[in-house]
Amino acid sequence: VVGGGNIWRGANAGERGMDRATADYMGMLATVINALALQDALESLEVDTRVQSAIEMQQVAEPYIRRRAIRHLEKGRVVIFAGGTGNPYFSTDTTAALRAAEIEAEVILLAKGKVDAIYNMDPLLNPDAQKFTELSFIEVINRGLGVMDSTAASLCMDNNITLVVFGLNKSENIKRVVMGEKLGTIVRGENRS
């Protein structure tokens, strides 16, 4: 699941007086732009990909169909989900949790551009911020840690989906986390097992 915040942030535009639903739809379109860019980058590396969008635009992406996404994955393809849930008021975090539950994924790898893990406070504003290596979803929600919204965290918790939050900007971090190296913060169900 790709976000679109580098292009447009629907929630922020809503706060400035723009109709929130319209702003969110614009954000969903931004995710499609990023999905196409990611698809192009992966295919230049000879990785077979498919983009599925919750908002129909057949010229550039398949419509999101759960069973079709699963078949693509079974064939070894990378499926890039775009267009959010197709509904305003839902974040791409919630989309990631929803799609992970739908395809029965065991883990969500959440790559962050500005931080390398979850901290007790914003490390960009406070040099004394303490990094967490492991948390439960209940702790994330109760402490208001802001790594993902409560809807997404609840979906992950209810469906036993582990979350790994790591830094995107360090060279080869994606490869390292995919290969199982412990980076960033791991978030699991309440008992952390």
PDB file of C-alpha atoms in Angstrom:
ATOM      1  CA  VAL A   1       0.000   0.000   0.000  1.00  0.00           C
ATOM      2  CA  VAL A   2       1.454   3.332  -0.985  1.00  0.00           C
ATOM      3  CA  GLY A   3       0.628   6.700   0.484  1.00  0.00           C
ATOM      4  CA  GLY A   4       0.358   9.990  -1.305  1.00  0.00           C
ATOM      5  CA  GLY A   5       1.480  12.445   1.360  1.00  0.00           C
ATOM      6  CA  ASN A   6       4.476  13.578  -0.672  1.00  0.00           C
ATOM      7  CA  ILE A   7       1.973  14.941  -3.225  1.00  0.00           C
ATOM      8  CA  TRP A   8      -1.164  15.745  -1.225  1.00  0.00           C
ATOM      9  CA  ARG A   9      -2.439  15.371   2.351  1.00  0.00           C
ATOM     10  CA  GLY A  10      -6.219  15.203   2.381  1.00  0.00           C
ATOM     11  CA  ALA A  11      -6.618  15.495   6.151  1.00  0.00           C
ATOM     12  CA  ASN A  12      -4.506  18.665   6.263  1.00  0.00           C
ATOM     13  CA  ALA A  13      -6.454  20.292   3.424  1.00  0.00           C
ATOM     14  CA  GLY A  14      -9.681  19.515   5.270  1.00  0.00           C
ATOM     15  CA  GLU A  15      -8.330  21.355   8.310  1.00  0.00           C
ATOM     16  CA  ARG A  16      -7.776  24.442   6.139  1.00  0.00           C
ATOM     17  CA  GLY A  17     -11.419  24.684   5.096  1.00  0.00           C
ATOM     18  CA  MET A  18     -11.497  22.453   2.029  1.00  0.00           C
ATOM     19  CA  ASP A  19     -14.290  19.892   1.930  1.00  0.00           C
ATOM     20  CA  ARG A  20     -12.743  16.884   3.698  1.00  0.00           C
ATOM     21  CA  ALA A  21     -14.207  14.254   1.361  1.00  0.00           C
ATOM     22  CA  THR A  22     -12.911  16.092  -1.717  1.00  0.00           C
ATOM     23  CA  ALA A  23      -9.492  16.515  -0.110  1.00  0.00           C
ATOM     24  CA  ASP A  24      -9.385  12.799   0.738  1.00  0.00           C
ATOM     25  CA  TYR A  25     -10.285  11.809  -2.840  1.00  0.00           C
ATOM     26  CA  MET A  26      -7.438  14.004  -4.069  1.00  0.00           C
ATOM     27  CA  GLY A  27      -5.152  12.143  -1.647  1.00  0.00           C
ATOM     28  CA  MET A  28      -6.345   8.818  -3.053  1.00  0.00           C
ATOM     29  CA  LEU A  29      -5.432   9.994  -6.550  1.00  0.00           C
ATOM     30  CA  ALA A  30      -1.964  10.930  -5.259  1.00  0.00           C
ATOM     31  CA  THR A  31      -1.517   7.324  -4.086  1.00  0.00           C
ATOM     32  CA  VAL A  32      -2.177   6.123  -7.632  1.00  0.00           C
ATOM     33  CA  ILE A  33       0.565   8.413  -8.955  1.00  0.00           C
ATOM     34  CA  ASN A  34       2.998   6.970  -6.395  1.00  0.00           C
ATOM     35  CA  ALA A  35       1.881   3.407  -7.152  1.00  0.00           C
ATOM     36  CA  LEU A  36       2.625   3.900 -10.848  1.00  0.00           C
ATOM     37  CA  ALA A  37       6.050   5.357 -10.012  1.00  0.00           C
ATOM     38  CA  LEU A  38       6.803   2.382  -7.743  1.00  0.00           C
ATOM     39  CA  GLN A  39       5.590  -0.055 -10.386  1.00  0.00           C
ATOM     40  CA  ASP A  40       7.866   1.545 -12.974  1.00  0.00           C
ATOM     41  CA  ALA A  41      10.866   1.371 -10.611  1.00  0.00           C
ATOM     42  CA  LEU A  42      10.225  -2.286  -9.745  1.00  0.00           C
ATOM     43  CA  GLU A  43       9.638  -3.319 -13.342  1.00  0.00           C
ATOM     44  CA  SER A  44      12.911  -1.634 -14.367  1.00  0.00           C
ATOM     45  CA  LEU A  45      14.470  -4.196 -11.977  1.00  0.00           C
ATOM     46  CA  GLU A  46      12.496  -6.956 -13.743  1.00  0.00           C
ATOM     47  CA  VAL A  47      10.056  -7.437 -10.849  1.00  0.00           C
ATOM     48  CA  ASP A  48       6.630  -8.492 -12.148  1.00  0.00           C
ATOM     49  CA  THR A  49       4.044  -6.132 -10.627  1.00  0.00           C
ATOM     50  CA  ARG A  50       0.377  -5.252 -10.717  1.00  0.00           C
ATOM     51  CA  VAL A  51      -1.253  -2.054  -9.481  1.00  0.00           C
ATOM     52  CA  GLN A  52      -4.747  -2.420  -8.055  1.00  0.00           C
ATOM     53  CA  SER A  53      -6.780   0.662  -7.224  1.00  0.00           C
ATOM     54  CA  ALA A  54      -9.862   1.008  -5.034  1.00  0.00           C
ATOM     55  CA  ILE A  55     -10.908   3.806  -7.404  1.00  0.00           C
ATOM     56  CA  GLU A  56     -11.505   2.527 -10.919  1.00  0.00           C
ATOM     57  CA  MET A  57      -9.157   3.840 -13.590  1.00  0.00           C
ATOM     58  CA  GLN A  58      -8.731   0.898 -15.917  1.00  0.00           C
ATOM     59  CA  GLN A  59      -6.232   2.590 -18.215  1.00  0.00           C
ATOM     60  CA  VAL A  60      -3.561   2.623 -15.493  1.00  0.00           C
ATOM     61  CA  ALA A  61      -4.554   0.084 -12.823  1.00  0.00           C
ATOM     62  CA  GLU A  62      -6.669  -2.984 -12.247  1.00  0.00           C
ATOM     63  CA  PRO A  63      -9.658  -2.544  -9.967  1.00  0.00           C
ATOM     64  CA  TYR A  64      -9.031  -3.883  -6.472  1.00  0.00           C
ATOM     65  CA  ILE A  65     -10.414  -7.410  -6.343  1.00  0.00           C
ATOM     66  CA  ARG A  66      -9.286  -9.447  -3.356  1.00  0.00           C
ATOM     67  CA  ARG A  67      -9.238 -12.843  -5.078  1.00  0.00           C
ATOM     68  CA  ARG A  68      -7.347 -11.438  -8.057  1.00  0.00           C
ATOM     69  CA  ALA A  69      -4.763  -9.868  -5.727  1.00  0.00           C
ATOM     70  CA  ILE A  70      -4.258 -13.225  -4.006  1.00  0.00           C
ATOM     71  CA  ARG A  71      -3.828 -14.992  -7.375  1.00  0.00           C
ATOM     72  CA  HIS A  72      -1.199 -12.438  -8.423  1.00  0.00           C
ATOM     73  CA  LEU A  73       0.676 -13.048  -5.160  1.00  0.00           C
ATOM     74  CA  GLU A  74       0.461 -16.821  -5.651  1.00  0.00           C
ATOM     75  CA  LYS A  75       2.101 -16.325  -9.061  1.00  0.00           C
ATOM     76  CA  GLY A  76       4.985 -14.424  -7.443  1.00  0.00           C
ATOM     77  CA  ARG A  77       3.912 -10.963  -8.530  1.00  0.00           C
ATOM     78  CA  VAL A  78       4.183  -7.868  -6.364  1.00  0.00           C
ATOM     79  CA  VAL A  79       0.778  -6.238  -5.908  1.00  0.00           C
ATOM     80  CA  ILE A  80       0.763  -2.506  -5.234  1.00  0.00           C
ATOM     81  CA  PHE A  81      -2.468  -1.287  -3.667  1.00  0.00           C
ATOM     82  CA  ALA A  82      -3.515   2.286  -4.484  1.00  0.00           C
ATOM     83  CA  GLY A  83      -6.522   4.525  -4.065  1.00  0.00           C
ATOM     84  CA  GLY A  84      -6.844   3.944  -0.340  1.00  0.00           C
ATOM     85  CA  THR A  85     -10.035   2.133   0.625  1.00  0.00           C
ATOM     86  CA  GLY A  86     -11.905   4.115  -2.015  1.00  0.00           C
ATOM     87  CA  ASN A  87     -13.710   5.983   0.751  1.00  0.00           C
ATOM     88  CA  PRO A  88     -12.917   9.324   2.391  1.00  0.00           C
ATOM     89  CA  TYR A  89     -11.993   9.538   6.085  1.00  0.00           C
ATOM     90  CA  PHE A  90      -9.803   6.416   5.981  1.00  0.00           C
ATOM     91  CA  SER A  91      -6.016   6.694   6.101  1.00  0.00           C
ATOM     92  CA  THR A  92      -3.541   4.690   4.061  1.00  0.00           C
ATOM     93  CA  ASP A  93      -2.550   3.104   7.392  1.00  0.00           C
ATOM     94  CA  THR A  94      -6.085   1.743   7.643  1.00  0.00           C
ATOM     95  CA  THR A  95      -5.905   0.653   4.005  1.00  0.00           C
ATOM     96  CA  ALA A  96      -2.674  -1.231   4.726  1.00  0.00           C
ATOM     97  CA  ALA A  97      -4.242  -2.987   7.716  1.00  0.00           C
ATOM     98  CA  LEU A  98      -7.422  -3.781   5.777  1.00  0.00           C
ATOM     99  CA  ARG A  99      -5.596  -5.150   2.719  1.00  0.00           C
ATOM    100  CA  ALA A 100      -3.227  -7.138   4.963  1.00  0.00           C
ATOM    101  CA  ALA A 101      -6.216  -8.719   6.711  1.00  0.00           C
ATOM    102  CA  GLU A 102      -7.943  -9.422   3.391  1.00  0.00           C
ATOM    103  CA  ILE A 103      -4.943 -11.208   1.864  1.00  0.00           C
ATOM    104  CA  GLU A 104      -4.088 -12.862   5.203  1.00  0.00           C
ATOM    105  CA  ALA A 105      -0.671 -11.214   5.465  1.00  0.00           C
ATOM    106  CA  GLU A 106       1.295 -11.917   8.622  1.00  0.00           C
ATOM    107  CA  VAL A 107       3.169  -8.630   8.759  1.00  0.00           C
ATOM    108  CA  ILE A 108       3.037  -5.022   7.595  1.00  0.00           C
ATOM    109  CA  LEU A 109       6.410  -3.404   6.910  1.00  0.00           C
ATOM    110  CA  LEU A 110       5.894   0.316   7.518  1.00  0.00           C
ATOM    111  CA  ALA A 111       8.779   2.279   6.018  1.00  0.00           C
ATOM    112  CA  LYS A 112       9.032   5.827   7.389  1.00  0.00           C
ATOM    113  CA  GLY A 113      10.904   8.643   5.700  1.00  0.00           C
ATOM    114  CA  LYS A 114      11.673  10.801   8.737  1.00  0.00           C
ATOM    115  CA  VAL A 115      12.209   8.330  11.597  1.00  0.00           C
ATOM    116  CA  ASP A 116      13.729   4.859  11.925  1.00  0.00           C
ATOM    117  CA  ALA A 117      11.394   3.425  14.591  1.00  0.00           C
ATOM    118  CA  ILE A 118       8.682   4.340  17.094  1.00  0.00           C
ATOM    119  CA  TYR A 119       9.733   6.739  19.858  1.00  0.00           C
ATOM    120  CA  ASN A 120       8.061   7.935  23.043  1.00  0.00           C
ATOM    121  CA  MET A 121       8.036  11.454  21.534  1.00  0.00           C
ATOM    122  CA  ASP A 122       9.020  13.050  18.237  1.00  0.00           C
ATOM    123  CA  PRO A 123      12.790  12.481  17.889  1.00  0.00           C
ATOM    124  CA  LEU A 124      13.017  15.279  15.331  1.00  0.00           C
ATOM    125  CA  LEU A 125      11.850  17.774  17.949  1.00  0.00           C
ATOM    126  CA  ASN A 126      13.284  16.176  21.087  1.00  0.00           C
ATOM    127  CA  PRO A 127      16.810  14.707  21.161  1.00  0.00           C
ATOM    128  CA  ASP A 128      15.932  12.904  24.422  1.00  0.00           C
ATOM    129  CA  ALA A 129      13.267  10.793  22.705  1.00  0.00           C
ATOM    130  CA  GLN A 130      13.546   7.108  23.570  1.00  0.00           C
ATOM    131  CA  LYS A 131      13.299   4.446  20.892  1.00  0.00           C
ATOM    132  CA  PHE A 132      11.081   1.407  21.403  1.00  0.00           C
ATOM    133  CA  THR A 133      12.266  -1.944  20.043  1.00  0.00           C
ATOM    134  CA  GLU A 134       8.996  -3.742  20.776  1.00  0.00           C
ATOM    135  CA  LEU A 135       5.460  -2.680  21.704  1.00  0.00           C
ATOM    136  CA  SER A 136       1.924  -4.033  21.740  1.00  0.00           C
ATOM    137  CA  PHE A 137      -0.867  -2.419  19.736  1.00  0.00           C
ATOM    138  CA  ILE A 138      -2.619  -1.593  23.016  1.00  0.00           C
ATOM    139  CA  GLU A 139       0.491   0.348  24.108  1.00  0.00           C
ATOM    140  CA  VAL A 140       0.620   2.180  20.769  1.00  0.00           C
ATOM    141  CA  ILE A 141      -3.045   3.172  21.090  1.00  0.00           C
ATOM    142  CA  ASN A 142      -2.999   4.029  24.810  1.00  0.00           C
ATOM    143  CA  ARG A 143       0.208   6.081  24.600  1.00  0.00           C
ATOM    144  CA  GLY A 144      -0.987   7.907  21.479  1.00  0.00           C
ATOM    145  CA  LEU A 145       2.329   7.219  19.775  1.00  0.00           C
ATOM    146  CA  GLY A 146       1.030   8.319  16.389  1.00  0.00           C
ATOM    147  CA  VAL A 147       2.748   5.669  14.291  1.00  0.00           C
ATOM    148  CA  MET A 148      -0.622   4.711  12.830  1.00  0.00           C
ATOM    149  CA  ASP A 149      -4.205   5.665  13.544  1.00  0.00           C
ATOM    150  CA  SER A 150      -6.264   3.700  16.055  1.00  0.00           C
ATOM    151  CA  THR A 151      -8.495   2.154  13.371  1.00  0.00           C
ATOM    152  CA  ALA A 152      -5.461   0.653  11.640  1.00  0.00           C
ATOM    153  CA  ALA A 153      -3.884  -0.467  14.917  1.00  0.00           C
ATOM    154  CA  SER A 154      -7.138  -2.145  15.990  1.00  0.00           C
ATOM    155  CA  LEU A 155      -7.452  -3.943  12.645  1.00  0.00           C
ATOM    156  CA  CYS A 156      -3.898  -5.255  12.984  1.00  0.00           C
ATOM    157  CA  MET A 157      -4.450  -6.313  16.584  1.00  0.00           C
ATOM    158  CA  ASP A 158      -7.781  -8.029  15.843  1.00  0.00           C
ATOM    159  CA  ASN A 159      -6.282  -9.925  12.895  1.00  0.00           C
ATOM    160  CA  ASN A 160      -2.950 -10.836  14.525  1.00  0.00           C
ATOM    161  CA  ILE A 161      -0.910  -8.835  12.010  1.00  0.00           C
ATOM    162  CA  THR A 162       2.561  -7.822  13.177  1.00  0.00           C
ATOM    163  CA  LEU A 163       3.804  -4.330  12.332  1.00  0.00           C
ATOM    164  CA  VAL A 164       7.464  -3.504  11.728  1.00  0.00           C
ATOM    165  CA  VAL A 165       8.249   0.223  11.655  1.00  0.00           C
ATOM    166  CA  PHE A 166      11.648   1.078  10.180  1.00  0.00           C
ATOM    167  CA  GLY A 167      13.528   3.872   8.441  1.00  0.00           C
ATOM    168  CA  LEU A 168      13.257   4.113   4.680  1.00  0.00           C
ATOM    169  CA  ASN A 169      16.202   6.402   4.054  1.00  0.00           C
ATOM    170  CA  LYS A 170      19.101   4.185   5.119  1.00  0.00           C
ATOM    171  CA  SER A 171      20.589   2.219   2.223  1.00  0.00           C
ATOM    172  CA  GLU A 172      19.245  -1.331   1.874  1.00  0.00           C
ATOM    173  CA  ASN A 173      16.869  -1.113   4.866  1.00  0.00           C
ATOM    174  CA  ILE A 174      13.980  -2.536   2.844  1.00  0.00           C
ATOM    175  CA  LYS A 175      16.086  -5.514   1.801  1.00  0.00           C
ATOM    176  CA  ARG A 176      17.374  -5.971   5.348  1.00  0.00           C
ATOM    177  CA  VAL A 177      13.914  -6.002   6.944  1.00  0.00           C
ATOM    178  CA  VAL A 178      12.486  -8.298   4.244  1.00  0.00           C
ATOM    179  CA  MET A 179      15.354 -10.716   4.902  1.00  0.00           C
ATOM    180  CA  GLY A 180      14.339 -10.831   8.580  1.00  0.00           C
ATOM    181  CA  GLU A 181      16.863  -8.508  10.173  1.00  0.00           C
ATOM    182  CA  LYS A 182      15.440  -6.800  13.256  1.00  0.00           C
ATOM    183  CA  LEU A 183      15.232  -3.089  12.514  1.00  0.00           C
ATOM    184  CA  GLY A 184      13.160  -0.337  14.056  1.00  0.00           C
ATOM    185  CA  THR A 185      10.194  -1.292  16.223  1.00  0.00           C
ATOM    186  CA  ILE A 186       8.077  -4.449  16.179  1.00  0.00           C
ATOM    187  CA  VAL A 187       4.432  -4.085  17.223  1.00  0.00           C
ATOM    188  CA  ARG A 188       2.414  -7.193  18.035  1.00  0.00           C
ATOM    189  CA  GLY A 189      -0.813  -8.167  19.762  1.00  0.00           C
ATOM    190  CA  GLU A 190      -1.296  -7.420  23.447  1.00  0.00           C
ATOM    191  CA  ASN A 191       0.917 -10.231  24.758  1.00  0.00           C
ATOM    192  CA  ARG A 192       3.808  -9.448  22.334  1.00  0.00           C
ATOM    193  CA  SER A 193       4.298 -13.123  21.503  1.00  0.00           C
TER     194      SER A 193
END
